[in-house]
Coordinates of C-alpha atoms in Angstrom, one line a residue:
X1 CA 0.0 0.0 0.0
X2 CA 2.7 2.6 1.3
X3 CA 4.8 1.6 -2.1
X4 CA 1.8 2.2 -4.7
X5 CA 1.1 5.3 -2.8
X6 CA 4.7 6.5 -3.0
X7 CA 5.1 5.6 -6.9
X8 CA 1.6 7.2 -7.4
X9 CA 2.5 10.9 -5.7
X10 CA 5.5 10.5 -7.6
X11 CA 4.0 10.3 -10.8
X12 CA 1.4 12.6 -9.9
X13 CA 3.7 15.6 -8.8
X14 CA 6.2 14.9 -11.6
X15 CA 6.6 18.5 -13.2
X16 CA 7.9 16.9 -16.4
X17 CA 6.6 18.0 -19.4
X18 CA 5.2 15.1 -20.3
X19 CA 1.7 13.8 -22.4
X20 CA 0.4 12.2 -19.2
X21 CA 0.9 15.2 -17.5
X22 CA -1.5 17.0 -20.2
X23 CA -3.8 14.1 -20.0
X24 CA -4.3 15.1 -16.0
X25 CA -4.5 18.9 -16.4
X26 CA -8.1 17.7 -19.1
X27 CA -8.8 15.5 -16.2
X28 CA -8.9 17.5 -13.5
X29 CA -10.6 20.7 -15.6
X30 CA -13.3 18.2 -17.1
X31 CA -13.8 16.7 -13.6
X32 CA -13.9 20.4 -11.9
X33 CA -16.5 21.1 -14.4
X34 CA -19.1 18.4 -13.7
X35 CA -18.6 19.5 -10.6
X36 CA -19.2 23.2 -10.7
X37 CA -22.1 22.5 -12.9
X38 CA -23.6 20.1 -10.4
X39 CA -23.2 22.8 -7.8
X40 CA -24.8 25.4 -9.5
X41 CA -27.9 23.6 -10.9
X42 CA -28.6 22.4 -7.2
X43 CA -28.4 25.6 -5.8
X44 CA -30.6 27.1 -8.8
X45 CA -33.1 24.1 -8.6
X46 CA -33.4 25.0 -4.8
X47 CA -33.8 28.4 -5.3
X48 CA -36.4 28.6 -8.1
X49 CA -38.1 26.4 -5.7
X50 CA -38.1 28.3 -2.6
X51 CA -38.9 31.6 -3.7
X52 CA -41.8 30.6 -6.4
X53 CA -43.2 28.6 -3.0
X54 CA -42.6 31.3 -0.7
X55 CA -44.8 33.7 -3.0
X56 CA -47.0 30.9 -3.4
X57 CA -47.8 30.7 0.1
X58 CA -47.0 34.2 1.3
X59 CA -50.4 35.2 -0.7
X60 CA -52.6 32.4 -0.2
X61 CA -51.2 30.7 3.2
X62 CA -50.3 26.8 3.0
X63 CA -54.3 25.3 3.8
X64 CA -57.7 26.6 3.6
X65 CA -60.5 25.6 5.5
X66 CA -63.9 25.7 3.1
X67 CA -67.6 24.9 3.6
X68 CA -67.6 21.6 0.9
X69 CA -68.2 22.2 -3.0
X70 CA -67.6 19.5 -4.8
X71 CA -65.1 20.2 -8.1
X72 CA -64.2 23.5 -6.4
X73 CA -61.6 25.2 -8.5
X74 CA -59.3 27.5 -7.6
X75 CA -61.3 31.1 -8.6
X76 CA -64.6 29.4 -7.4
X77 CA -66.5 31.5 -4.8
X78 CA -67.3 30.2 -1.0
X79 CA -70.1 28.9 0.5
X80 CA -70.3 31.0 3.6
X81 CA -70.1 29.6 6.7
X82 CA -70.3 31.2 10.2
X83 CA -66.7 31.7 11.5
X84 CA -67.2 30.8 16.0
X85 CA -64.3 30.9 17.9
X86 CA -64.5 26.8 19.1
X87 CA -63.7 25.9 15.6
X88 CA -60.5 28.4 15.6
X89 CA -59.7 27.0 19.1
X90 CA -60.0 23.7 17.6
X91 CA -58.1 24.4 14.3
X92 CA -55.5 25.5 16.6
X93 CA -55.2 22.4 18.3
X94 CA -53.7 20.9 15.3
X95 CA -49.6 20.8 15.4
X96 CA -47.7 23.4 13.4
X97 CA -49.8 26.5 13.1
X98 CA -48.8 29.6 12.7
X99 CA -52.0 31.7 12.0
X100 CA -55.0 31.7 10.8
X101 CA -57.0 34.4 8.8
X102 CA -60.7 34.9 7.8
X103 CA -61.0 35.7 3.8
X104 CA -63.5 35.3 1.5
X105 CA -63.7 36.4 -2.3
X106 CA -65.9 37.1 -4.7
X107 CA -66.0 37.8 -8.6
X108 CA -66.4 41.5 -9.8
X109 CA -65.3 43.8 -12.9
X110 CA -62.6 46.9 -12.0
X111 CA -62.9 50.2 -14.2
X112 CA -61.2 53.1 -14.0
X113 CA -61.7 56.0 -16.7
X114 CA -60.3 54.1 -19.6
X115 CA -59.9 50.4 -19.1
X116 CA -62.2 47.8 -17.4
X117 CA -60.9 44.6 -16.3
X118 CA -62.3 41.5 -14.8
X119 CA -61.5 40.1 -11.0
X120 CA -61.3 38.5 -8.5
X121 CA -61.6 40.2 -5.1
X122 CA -60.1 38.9 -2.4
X123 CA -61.6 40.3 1.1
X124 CA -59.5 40.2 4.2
X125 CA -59.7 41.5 7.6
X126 CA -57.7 43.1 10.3
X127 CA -56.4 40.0 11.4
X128 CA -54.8 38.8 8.3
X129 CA -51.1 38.0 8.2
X130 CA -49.9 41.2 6.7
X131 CA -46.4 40.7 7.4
X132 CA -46.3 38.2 4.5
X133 CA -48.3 40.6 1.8
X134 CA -46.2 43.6 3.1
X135 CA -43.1 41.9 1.2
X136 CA -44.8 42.2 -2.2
X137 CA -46.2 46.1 -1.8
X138 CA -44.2 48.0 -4.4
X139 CA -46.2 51.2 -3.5
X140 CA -48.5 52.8 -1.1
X141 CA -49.6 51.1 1.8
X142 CA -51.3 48.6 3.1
X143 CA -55.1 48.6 3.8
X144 CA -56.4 50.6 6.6
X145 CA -59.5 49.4 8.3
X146 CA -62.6 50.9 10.1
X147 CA -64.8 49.7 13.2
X148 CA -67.8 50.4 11.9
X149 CA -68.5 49.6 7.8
X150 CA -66.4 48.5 5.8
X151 CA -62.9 50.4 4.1
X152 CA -63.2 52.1 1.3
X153 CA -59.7 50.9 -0.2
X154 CA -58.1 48.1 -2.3
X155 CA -55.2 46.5 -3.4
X156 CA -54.4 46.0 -6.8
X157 CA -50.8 44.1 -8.6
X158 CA -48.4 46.1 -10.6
X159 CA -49.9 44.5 -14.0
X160 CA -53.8 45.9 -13.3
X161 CA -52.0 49.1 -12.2
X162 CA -50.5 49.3 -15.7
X163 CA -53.2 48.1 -17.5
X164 CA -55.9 50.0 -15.7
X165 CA -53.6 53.3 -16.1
X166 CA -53.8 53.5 -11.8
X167 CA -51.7 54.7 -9.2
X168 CA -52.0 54.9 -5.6
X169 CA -54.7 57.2 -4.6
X170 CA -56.6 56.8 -7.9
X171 CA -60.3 56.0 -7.8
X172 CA -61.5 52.7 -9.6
X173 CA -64.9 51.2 -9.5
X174 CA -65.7 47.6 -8.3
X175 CA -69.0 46.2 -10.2
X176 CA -69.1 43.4 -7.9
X177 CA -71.6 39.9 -9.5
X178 CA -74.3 39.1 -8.1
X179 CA -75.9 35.6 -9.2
X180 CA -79.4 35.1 -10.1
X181 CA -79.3 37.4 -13.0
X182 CA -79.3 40.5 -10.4
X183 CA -77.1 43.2 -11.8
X184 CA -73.9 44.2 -10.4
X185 CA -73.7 45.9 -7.3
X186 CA -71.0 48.9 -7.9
X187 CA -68.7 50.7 -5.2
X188 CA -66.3 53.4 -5.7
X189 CA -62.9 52.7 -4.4
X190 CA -59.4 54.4 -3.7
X191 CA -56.6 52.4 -4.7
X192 CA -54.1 52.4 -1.3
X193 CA -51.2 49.8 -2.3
X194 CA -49.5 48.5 -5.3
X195 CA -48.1 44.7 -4.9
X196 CA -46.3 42.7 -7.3
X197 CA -46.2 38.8 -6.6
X198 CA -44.5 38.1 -10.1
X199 CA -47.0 35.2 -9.6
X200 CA -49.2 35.6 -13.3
X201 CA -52.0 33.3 -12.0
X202 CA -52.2 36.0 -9.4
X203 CA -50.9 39.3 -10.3
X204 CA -53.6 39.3 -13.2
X205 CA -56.3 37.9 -11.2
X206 CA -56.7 39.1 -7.9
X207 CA -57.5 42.4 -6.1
X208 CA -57.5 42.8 -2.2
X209 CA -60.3 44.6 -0.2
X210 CA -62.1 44.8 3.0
X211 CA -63.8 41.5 4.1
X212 CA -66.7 43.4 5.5
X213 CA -67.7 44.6 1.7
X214 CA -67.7 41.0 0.8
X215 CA -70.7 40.3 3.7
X216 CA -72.4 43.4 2.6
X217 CA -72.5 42.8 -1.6
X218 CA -73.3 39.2 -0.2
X219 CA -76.1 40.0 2.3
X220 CA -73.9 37.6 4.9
X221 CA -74.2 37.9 8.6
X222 CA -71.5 40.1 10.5
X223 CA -69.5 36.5 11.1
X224 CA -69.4 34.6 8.2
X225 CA -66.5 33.8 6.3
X226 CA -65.8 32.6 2.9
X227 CA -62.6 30.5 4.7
X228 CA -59.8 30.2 7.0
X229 CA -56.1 30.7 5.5
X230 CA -54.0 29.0 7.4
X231 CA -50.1 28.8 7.3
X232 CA -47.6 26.2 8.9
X233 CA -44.0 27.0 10.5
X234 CA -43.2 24.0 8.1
X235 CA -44.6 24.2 4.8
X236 CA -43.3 20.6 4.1
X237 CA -46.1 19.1 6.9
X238 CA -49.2 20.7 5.1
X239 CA -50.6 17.7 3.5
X240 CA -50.1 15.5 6.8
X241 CA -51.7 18.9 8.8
X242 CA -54.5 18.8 6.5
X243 CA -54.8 14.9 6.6
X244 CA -55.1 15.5 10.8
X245 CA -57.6 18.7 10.6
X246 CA -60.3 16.5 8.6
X247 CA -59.8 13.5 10.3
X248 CA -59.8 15.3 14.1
X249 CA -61.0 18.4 13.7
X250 CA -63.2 19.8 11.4
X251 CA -67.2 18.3 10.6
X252 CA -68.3 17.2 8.0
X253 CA -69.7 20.1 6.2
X254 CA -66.2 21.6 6.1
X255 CA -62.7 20.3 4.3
X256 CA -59.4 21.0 3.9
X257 CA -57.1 22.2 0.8
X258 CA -54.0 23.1 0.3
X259 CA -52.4 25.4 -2.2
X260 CA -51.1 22.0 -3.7
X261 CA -54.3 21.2 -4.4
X262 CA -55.9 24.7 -5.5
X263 CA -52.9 25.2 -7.8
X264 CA -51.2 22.1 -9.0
X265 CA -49.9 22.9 -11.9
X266 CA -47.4 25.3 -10.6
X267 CA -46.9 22.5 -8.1
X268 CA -45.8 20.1 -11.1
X269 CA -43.9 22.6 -12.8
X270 CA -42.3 22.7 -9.7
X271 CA -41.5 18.7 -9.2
X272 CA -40.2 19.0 -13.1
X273 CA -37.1 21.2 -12.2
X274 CA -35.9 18.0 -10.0
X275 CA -35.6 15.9 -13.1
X276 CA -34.2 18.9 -14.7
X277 CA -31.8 18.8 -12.1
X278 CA -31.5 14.6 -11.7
X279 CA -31.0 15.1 -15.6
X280 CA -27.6 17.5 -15.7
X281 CA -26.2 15.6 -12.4
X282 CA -26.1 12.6 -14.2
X283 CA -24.9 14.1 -17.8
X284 CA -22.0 15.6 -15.7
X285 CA -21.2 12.6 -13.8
X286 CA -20.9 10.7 -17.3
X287 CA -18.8 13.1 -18.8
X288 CA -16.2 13.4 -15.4
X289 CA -15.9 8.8 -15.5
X290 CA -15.2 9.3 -19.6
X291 CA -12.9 11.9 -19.0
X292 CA -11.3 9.8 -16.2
X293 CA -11.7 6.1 -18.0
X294 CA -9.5 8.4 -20.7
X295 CA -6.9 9.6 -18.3
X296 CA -6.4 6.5 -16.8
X297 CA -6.2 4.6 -20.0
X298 CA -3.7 6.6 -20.9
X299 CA -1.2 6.7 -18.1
X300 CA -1.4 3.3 -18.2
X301 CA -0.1 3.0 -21.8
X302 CA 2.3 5.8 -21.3
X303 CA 3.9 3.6 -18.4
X304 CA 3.8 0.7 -19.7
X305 CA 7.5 -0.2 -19.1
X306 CA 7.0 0.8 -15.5
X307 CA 4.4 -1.5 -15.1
X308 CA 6.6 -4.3 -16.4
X309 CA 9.2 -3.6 -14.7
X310 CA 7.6 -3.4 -11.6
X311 CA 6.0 -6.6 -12.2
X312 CA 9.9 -8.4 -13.6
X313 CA 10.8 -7.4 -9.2
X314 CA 7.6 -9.2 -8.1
X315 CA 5.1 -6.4 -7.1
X316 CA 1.9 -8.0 -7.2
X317 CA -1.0 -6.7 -10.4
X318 CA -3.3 -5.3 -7.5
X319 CA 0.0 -3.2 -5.9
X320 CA 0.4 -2.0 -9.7
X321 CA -3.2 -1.1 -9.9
X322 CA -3.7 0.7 -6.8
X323 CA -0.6 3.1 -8.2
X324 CA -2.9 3.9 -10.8
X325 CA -6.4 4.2 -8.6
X326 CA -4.6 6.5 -6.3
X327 CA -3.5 8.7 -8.7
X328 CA -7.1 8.6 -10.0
X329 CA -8.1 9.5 -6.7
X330 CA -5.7 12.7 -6.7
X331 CA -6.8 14.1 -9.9
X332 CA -10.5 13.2 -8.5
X333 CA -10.1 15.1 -5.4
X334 CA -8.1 18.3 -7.4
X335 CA -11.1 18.4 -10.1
X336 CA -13.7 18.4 -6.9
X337 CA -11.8 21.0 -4.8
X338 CA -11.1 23.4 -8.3
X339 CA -15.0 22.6 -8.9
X340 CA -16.2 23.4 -5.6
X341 CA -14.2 26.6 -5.9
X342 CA -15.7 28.4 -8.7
X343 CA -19.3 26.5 -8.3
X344 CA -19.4 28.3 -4.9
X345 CA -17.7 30.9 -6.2
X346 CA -20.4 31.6 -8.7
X347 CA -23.4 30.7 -6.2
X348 CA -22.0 33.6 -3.6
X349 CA -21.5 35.7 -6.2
X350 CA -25.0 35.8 -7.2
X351 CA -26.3 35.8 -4.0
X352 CA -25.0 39.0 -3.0
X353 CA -25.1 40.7 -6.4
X354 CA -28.0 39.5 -8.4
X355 CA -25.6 39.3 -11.5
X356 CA -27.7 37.1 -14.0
X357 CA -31.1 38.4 -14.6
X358 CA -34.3 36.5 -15.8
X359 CA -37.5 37.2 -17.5
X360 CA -40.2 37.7 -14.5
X361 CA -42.8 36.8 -17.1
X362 CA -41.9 33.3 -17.3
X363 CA -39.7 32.0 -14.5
X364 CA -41.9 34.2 -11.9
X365 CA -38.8 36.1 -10.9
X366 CA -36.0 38.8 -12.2
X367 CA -32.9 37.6 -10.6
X368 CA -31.8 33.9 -10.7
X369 CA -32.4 32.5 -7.2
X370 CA -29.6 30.6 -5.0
X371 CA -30.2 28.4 -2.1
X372 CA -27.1 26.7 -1.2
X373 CA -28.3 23.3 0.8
X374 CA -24.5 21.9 2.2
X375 CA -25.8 18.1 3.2
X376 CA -26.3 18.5 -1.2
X377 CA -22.7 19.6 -1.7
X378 CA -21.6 17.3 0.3
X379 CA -23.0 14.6 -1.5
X380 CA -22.0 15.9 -5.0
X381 CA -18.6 15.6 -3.7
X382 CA -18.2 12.2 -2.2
X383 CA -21.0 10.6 -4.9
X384 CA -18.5 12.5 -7.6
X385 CA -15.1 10.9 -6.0
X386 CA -17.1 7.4 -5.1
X387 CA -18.3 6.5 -8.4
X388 CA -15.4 8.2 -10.3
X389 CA -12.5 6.2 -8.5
X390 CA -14.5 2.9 -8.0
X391 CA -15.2 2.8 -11.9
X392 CA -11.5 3.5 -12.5
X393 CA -10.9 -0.3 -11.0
X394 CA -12.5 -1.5 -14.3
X395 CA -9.6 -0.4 -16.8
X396 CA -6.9 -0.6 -14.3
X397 CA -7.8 -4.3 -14.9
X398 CA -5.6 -4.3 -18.2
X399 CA -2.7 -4.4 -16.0
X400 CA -3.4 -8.1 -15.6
X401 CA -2.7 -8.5 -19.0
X402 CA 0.8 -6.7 -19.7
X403 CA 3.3 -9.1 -19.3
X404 CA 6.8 -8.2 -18.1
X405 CA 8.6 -9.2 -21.5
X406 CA 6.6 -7.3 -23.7
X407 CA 5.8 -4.5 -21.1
X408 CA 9.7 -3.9 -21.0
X409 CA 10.4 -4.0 -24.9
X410 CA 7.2 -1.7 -25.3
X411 CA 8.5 2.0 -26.8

């Protein structure tokens, strides 16, 4: 062992100009690649992740609570139901909760003096979780409520402000819809905040208001709600939260859903970026072992006479293949340390200065995200020198073959 070792740092640290040595230098820059590359796309992967679920959830909390509808979609108004303080205590018996908010929305048609647009308003109350919507207001200020009737202000995104030529402190008026072929009931409204989710299902769709205006265009009673939003200090447990709340909790008439359910297809676009990610992992794994299978290959032609005379003074074929292994594993360990260099490099780089941009239109945010998890780096590195040196036994196994005699004659 101590000899292969010895003969493999020697050949390693040989500052000869030799082809070998050119060989390495591919090696160790095709292996430093893979894994920057593998770096970077799992920090992207977890980045687009967290912040298209953090807006996700920071608007619409992690589960509602809602009387039953069957097929209920996600723009599909609520059956009212009255909102007592046993079922909150209740709710709030279930582990993980972090708050709970009355809402309830309701379709309706925005106009200011040149554009109309259709809606959906979203009503909320004073207890709302505002610290979560604050982080989206681009302008203005969040609503301002009253004791008595209901507030005369709204919310609207960045897009309706555009397309409806508003800004903050501009009138617009709601036509709110009123089912059984009633016309729309109309209120004039000042427009208090801008927000921008980057979200398009929501940006486009959605308008926030006063809860209370809701009950009143509905004729509800002062404590109904259309639903509870509810978020989680773990986002992670919301399906087994929900699974607890129907089973324990809640009667029959209501049910859970989360925003899983209400919007899975950003859900599954979601779940595609970790094949996307799976994909390049592997693609840069394969290239790293050809590389290596090369390198190795290689050296072991180029020291061919070595290798027989090594084997004419009676070192063993596994001694002579362990020479070649461990100098594998030194040009594996140099590519990973160069890699993990400039992948982290790269990932800090855009963390603190938002370097490459993206079109908010279609990834849902302007600046590439990075979430660097370590327990992943870690395992990029170790699966990287693993695979990459145990796959390097397989050609070192043509060392069996080379016979001293023609291992010494060979030029």
């Amino acid at each position: 062992m101590r000899l292969s070792f010895f003969i493999a740092r020697r050949i390693a640290f040989n500052k000869g100009s030799t082809f070998s040595k050119f060989i390495i230098n591919i090696a160790v820059a095709a292996t430093a690649v893979s894994v920057a590359v593998m770096i970077l796309a799992t920090a992207l992967v977890n980045g687009f992740q967290q912040v298209i679920q953090e807006k996700i959830f920071s608007f619409w909390g992690h589960i509602h609570v809602n009387e039953y509808q069957p097929n209920a979609g996600p723009l599909t108004e609520e059956i009212p139901f009255t909102g007592r303080n046993s079922l909150l205590d209740s709710i709030k018996l279930a582990p993980g909760i972090k708050t709970i908010s009355n809402y309830a929305t309701k379709s309706a048609i925005i106009k200011s003096e040149k554009e109309i647009d259709g809606v959906i308003f979203k009503g909320v109350d004073k207890g709302y979780d505002w610290p979560q919507l604050r982080r989206f207001l681009q302008s203005g200020n969040l609503l301002q409520f009253n004791d008595s009737a209901y507030s005369p202000e709204i919310m609207i995104s960045e897009y309706m402000a555009t397309q409806l030529q508003l800004k903050v402190n501009d009138k617009a008026i709601i036509y709110f819809i009123q089912g059984g072929g009633l016309p729309p009931r109309a209120r004039k409204l000042t427009v208090t905040g801008i927000f921008k989710t980057g979200i398009e299902e929501y940006d486009k769709t959605y308008v926030i208001g006063d809860l209370n205006l809701v009950r009143k265009m509905n004729d509800w009673e002062p404590t109904q709600v259309g639903g509870y939003e509810i978020t989680l200090n773990d986002y992670r447990k919301m399906d087994t939260t929900a699974r607890y709340m129907d089973r324990n909790l809640l009667s029959d008439q209501l049910f859970t859903r989360t925003v899983r359910d209400i919007y899975p297809n950003i859900f599954d676009w979601l779940q595609l970026q970790n094949q996307n990610e799976l994909i390049i992992i592997i693609i840069m794994t394969i290239v790293a072992i050809i590389n290596m299978i090369t390198a190795i290959l290689i050296l072991i032609l180029e020291r061919t006479n070595m290798i027989g005379i090594a084997k004419a003074l009676g070192m063993r074929n596994w001694n002579i293949q362990q020479v070649f292994v461990f100098q594998a594993a030194y040009i594996v360990i140099l590519g990973i340390l160069i890699g993990d260099f400039f992948g982290l490099g790269i990932a800090f780089l855009q963390q603190s200065t938002g370097i490459f941009k993206l079109p908010e239109e279609s990834y849902y945010m302007s600046v590439a995200a990075i979430s660097i998890h370590w327990v992943d780096i870690l395992l990029i590195n170790l699966g990287t020198f693993l695979i990459c040196t145990l796959i390097l036994l397989l050609p070192s196994l043509i060392i069996k073959r080379i016979t001293p005699v023609k291992a010494i004659q060979f030029k």
